[in-house]
Short mmCIF file of C-alpha atoms in Angstrom, two decimals:
data_model
loop_
_atom_site.label_atom_id
_atom_site.label_comp_id
_atom_site.label_asym_id
_atom_site.label_seq_id
_atom_site.Cartn_x
_atom_site.Cartn_y
_atom_site.Cartn_z
CA MET A 27 0.00 0.00 0.00
CA THR A 28 1.71 3.21 -1.16
CA ARG A 29 -0.74 5.84 -0.03
CA PRO A 30 -2.61 6.06 3.31
CA ALA A 31 -6.39 5.93 3.31
CA ASN A 32 -6.60 9.70 3.89
CA GLY A 33 -4.92 10.37 0.47
CA THR A 34 -1.64 11.89 1.74
CA PRO A 35 1.64 10.63 0.23
CA ALA A 36 3.40 7.84 2.04
CA PRO A 37 6.42 8.91 4.14
CA ARG A 38 8.77 7.04 1.81
CA HIS A 39 7.46 8.93 -1.24
CA ARG A 40 7.80 12.24 0.56
CA PHE A 41 11.42 11.38 1.39
CA PHE A 42 12.34 10.57 -2.23
CA ALA A 43 10.56 13.70 -3.48
CA PHE A 44 12.65 15.74 -1.04
CA LEU A 45 15.84 14.10 -2.31
CA ARG A 46 14.94 14.87 -5.92
CA ARG A 47 14.25 18.52 -5.12
CA HIS A 48 17.46 18.77 -3.09
CA LYS A 49 19.47 17.26 -5.97
CA VAL A 50 18.03 19.77 -8.46
CA LEU A 51 18.85 22.67 -6.12
CA SER A 52 22.39 21.37 -5.56
CA VAL A 53 23.06 21.08 -9.31
CA SER A 54 21.64 24.57 -9.92
CA ALA A 55 23.78 26.04 -7.13
CA ALA A 56 26.88 24.31 -8.50
CA LEU A 57 26.22 25.71 -11.99
CA VAL A 58 25.78 29.23 -10.59
CA LEU A 59 29.02 28.95 -8.60
CA LEU A 60 30.85 27.68 -11.69
CA ALA A 61 29.58 30.59 -13.78
CA LEU A 62 30.59 33.10 -11.09
CA SER A 63 34.04 31.52 -10.85
CA ILE A 64 34.57 31.80 -14.61
CA VAL A 65 33.45 35.44 -14.68
CA GLY A 66 35.58 36.27 -11.61
CA ALA A 67 38.66 34.63 -13.12
CA ALA A 68 38.19 36.54 -16.39
CA LEU A 69 37.91 39.86 -14.55
CA PHE A 70 40.50 39.51 -11.81
CA GLN A 71 42.98 37.16 -13.53
CA PRO A 72 44.40 36.08 -10.14
CA TRP A 73 47.26 34.12 -11.75
CA ARG A 74 48.86 37.48 -12.60
CA LEU A 75 49.84 37.77 -8.94
CA PHE A 76 52.51 35.16 -9.71
CA THR A 77 53.64 36.27 -13.18
CA SER A 78 56.07 38.90 -14.42
CA SER A 79 57.76 39.98 -17.64
CA ALA A 80 60.79 42.00 -18.67
CA VAL A 81 61.86 44.18 -21.59
CA ASP A 82 65.09 46.09 -22.25
CA GLU A 83 64.61 48.74 -24.92
CA ALA A 84 67.32 51.13 -26.06
CA LEU A 85 66.41 54.78 -26.24
CA PRO A 86 66.15 55.98 -29.86
CA GLY A 87 69.14 58.13 -30.82
CA ALA A 88 71.34 56.91 -27.97
CA THR A 89 73.91 54.16 -27.61
CA PRO A 90 72.68 51.79 -24.91
CA THR A 91 75.07 50.83 -22.13
CA PRO A 92 74.85 47.73 -19.91
CA SER A 93 73.21 49.77 -17.17
CA GLY A 94 70.54 51.13 -19.51
CA THR A 95 71.75 54.74 -19.14
CA LEU A 96 72.25 57.17 -22.00
CA ALA A 97 75.47 57.61 -23.99
CA ILE A 98 76.31 60.21 -26.65
CA GLN A 99 77.31 58.93 -30.07
CA ARG A 100 80.45 60.69 -31.41
CA ILE A 101 82.06 60.49 -34.85
CA PRO A 102 85.87 60.89 -34.56
CA GLU A 103 87.51 63.68 -36.53
CA ASP A 104 89.18 62.54 -39.73
CA PRO A 105 92.80 63.78 -39.54
CA GLY A 106 93.02 63.77 -43.34
CA THR A 107 90.30 66.39 -43.77
CA ALA A 108 89.57 69.85 -42.46
CA LEU A 109 86.12 68.79 -41.30
CA PRO A 110 85.43 69.37 -37.62
CA THR A 111 84.35 66.62 -35.26
CA VAL A 112 80.66 65.83 -35.73
CA VAL A 113 78.78 65.45 -32.46
CA PRO A 114 75.15 64.44 -33.02
CA VAL A 115 72.64 66.13 -30.76
CA PRO A 116 72.07 63.62 -27.96
CA PRO A 117 68.69 62.85 -26.39
CA THR A 118 68.02 65.38 -23.65
CA VAL A 119 66.33 64.54 -20.36
CA ILE A 120 63.78 67.29 -19.68
CA ALA A 121 62.30 65.93 -16.45
CA ARG A 122 62.91 62.97 -14.19
CA GLY A 123 61.32 61.29 -11.18
CA THR A 124 61.38 58.17 -9.01
CA PHE A 125 58.47 55.77 -8.64
CA VAL A 126 56.66 55.39 -5.32
CA SER A 127 54.48 52.40 -4.47
CA GLN A 128 50.71 52.61 -4.24
CA GLU A 129 48.49 49.52 -4.66
CA HIS A 130 51.55 47.39 -5.52
CA THR A 131 55.24 47.69 -4.71
CA THR A 132 56.76 49.70 -7.56
CA SER A 133 60.27 51.09 -8.08
CA GLY A 134 62.41 52.57 -10.84
CA THR A 135 62.72 55.94 -12.56
CA ALA A 136 60.76 57.81 -15.21
CA SER A 137 62.23 60.42 -17.56
CA LEU A 138 60.73 62.73 -20.15
CA VAL A 139 63.26 62.78 -22.98
CA LYS A 140 63.54 65.01 -26.06
CA LEU A 141 64.97 63.09 -29.01
CA PRO A 142 67.32 64.47 -31.68
CA ASP A 143 64.40 64.66 -34.14
CA GLY A 144 62.39 66.80 -31.70
CA GLY A 145 60.05 64.03 -30.60
CA LEU A 146 59.29 63.28 -26.96
CA VAL A 147 59.54 59.92 -25.25
CA LEU A 148 58.66 58.81 -21.75
CA ARG A 149 61.48 56.52 -20.62
CA LEU A 150 61.05 54.06 -17.74
CA GLU A 151 64.30 52.63 -16.41
CA ASN A 152 64.87 49.78 -13.94
CA LEU A 153 61.11 49.48 -13.54
CA ALA A 154 59.95 46.81 -11.11
CA SER A 155 56.22 46.43 -10.47
CA SER A 156 53.47 43.80 -10.46
CA ASP A 157 51.49 42.19 -13.24
CA GLY A 158 47.80 42.90 -13.56
CA PRO A 159 44.91 43.14 -16.01
CA ASP A 160 44.70 46.17 -18.31
CA VAL A 161 47.61 48.15 -16.80
CA LYS A 162 48.28 51.41 -18.68
CA VAL A 163 50.98 54.09 -18.59
CA TRP A 164 49.47 57.50 -17.93
CA LEU A 165 50.72 61.05 -17.73
CA SER A 166 48.57 62.81 -15.14
CA ASN A 167 48.16 66.29 -13.69
CA GLN A 168 47.63 64.85 -10.20
CA GLU A 169 50.42 64.46 -7.64
CA ALA A 170 52.32 61.20 -7.29
CA GLY A 171 51.51 58.92 -4.37
CA GLY A 172 48.63 58.96 -1.95
CA ASP A 173 45.00 58.21 -2.79
CA TRP A 174 44.69 56.93 -6.36
CA PHE A 175 40.99 57.88 -6.77
CA LYS A 176 42.16 61.38 -7.70
CA TYR A 177 43.59 60.23 -11.03
CA ARG A 178 40.15 59.56 -12.51
CA SER A 179 38.96 63.06 -11.65
CA GLY A 180 42.04 64.74 -13.11
CA LYS A 181 43.48 65.19 -16.59
CA TRP A 182 45.52 62.39 -18.11
CA LEU A 183 47.14 61.17 -21.31
CA ASP A 184 47.05 57.43 -21.96
CA LEU A 185 50.32 56.24 -23.53
CA GLY A 186 49.15 52.65 -23.93
CA ALA A 187 49.52 49.33 -22.16
CA VAL A 188 52.59 48.80 -20.02
CA LYS A 189 55.07 46.68 -21.99
CA ALA A 190 56.42 44.66 -19.07
CA THR A 191 56.51 44.60 -15.29
CA HIS A 192 60.30 45.00 -15.26
CA GLY A 193 63.07 46.62 -17.27
CA ASN A 194 63.77 49.63 -19.49
CA GLN A 195 61.03 50.77 -21.85
CA ASN A 196 59.98 53.71 -24.04
CA TYR A 197 56.58 55.28 -24.64
CA ALA A 198 56.29 57.81 -27.46
CA ILE A 199 54.40 61.02 -26.72
CA PRO A 200 51.99 61.59 -29.64
CA ALA A 201 53.02 64.51 -31.85
CA GLY A 202 51.03 67.60 -31.00
CA ALA A 203 49.84 66.23 -27.63
CA ASP A 204 49.42 68.90 -24.96
CA ILE A 205 51.31 67.60 -21.94
CA SER A 206 51.47 70.90 -20.07
CA GLY A 207 50.76 70.20 -16.41
CA LEU A 208 51.00 66.44 -16.89
CA ASP A 209 53.90 66.02 -14.51
CA THR A 210 53.16 62.59 -13.02
CA VAL A 211 53.67 59.14 -14.50
CA VAL A 212 51.10 56.59 -13.31
CA LEU A 213 50.96 52.83 -13.77
CA TRP A 214 47.19 52.63 -13.90
CA CYS A 215 45.04 49.49 -13.76
CA ASP A 216 42.18 50.67 -15.94
CA ARG A 217 39.92 47.70 -15.18
CA PHE A 218 39.77 48.33 -11.44
CA SER A 219 40.75 52.03 -11.32
CA VAL A 220 43.78 51.64 -9.06
CA ALA A 221 47.32 52.98 -9.36
CA PHE A 222 50.11 50.43 -8.97
CA GLY A 223 52.69 53.19 -8.57
CA SER A 224 53.52 56.72 -9.71
CA ALA A 225 56.44 59.06 -10.26
CA GLY A 226 56.46 62.86 -10.12
CA LEU A 227 58.47 64.41 -12.97
CA ASN A 228 60.74 67.26 -11.87
CA ARG A 229 62.31 69.54 -14.48
CA VAL A 230 66.09 69.23 -14.81
#
């Protein structure tokens, strides 16, 4: 007899119905958790906490040295001619600053350099920072260090994605770009609006 005389389900049937409902809920919850995990991994990319990269670019118009500093190229005078020694115009450092840490430990120097052809380049040397999603190099009119929320409310120039977490690297300033007042370099995580580190550029 599977059903009592009063028409209510037998206790055994009620138990199995409960198990079926519980199984459906468990599968649904597992699918939701899996979807959230996939979305979270795509956004936060937590594996980047354990990755790094390096690049060592020479500055255009300069002879690179092992330390990554600048060297002037010189053409020796030809003793058989009356021509004077030719000394090409070297890249000129206009402003320089040292990185301070913000959301992540960051070190190294940043320099604004005028090239022999008149172009401007932002040069990062001995950079050491952390990996992260969508990290950009900005020039900002806000001060280096401190609360990074200020960078979004200020004026900035995006120079593109950071090339590596470590090393020496160049970022061309677009021709005609107005960089007046943009005296701070920021490693900016655009996805989460946080600054990894920044460097105030002081005129030299």
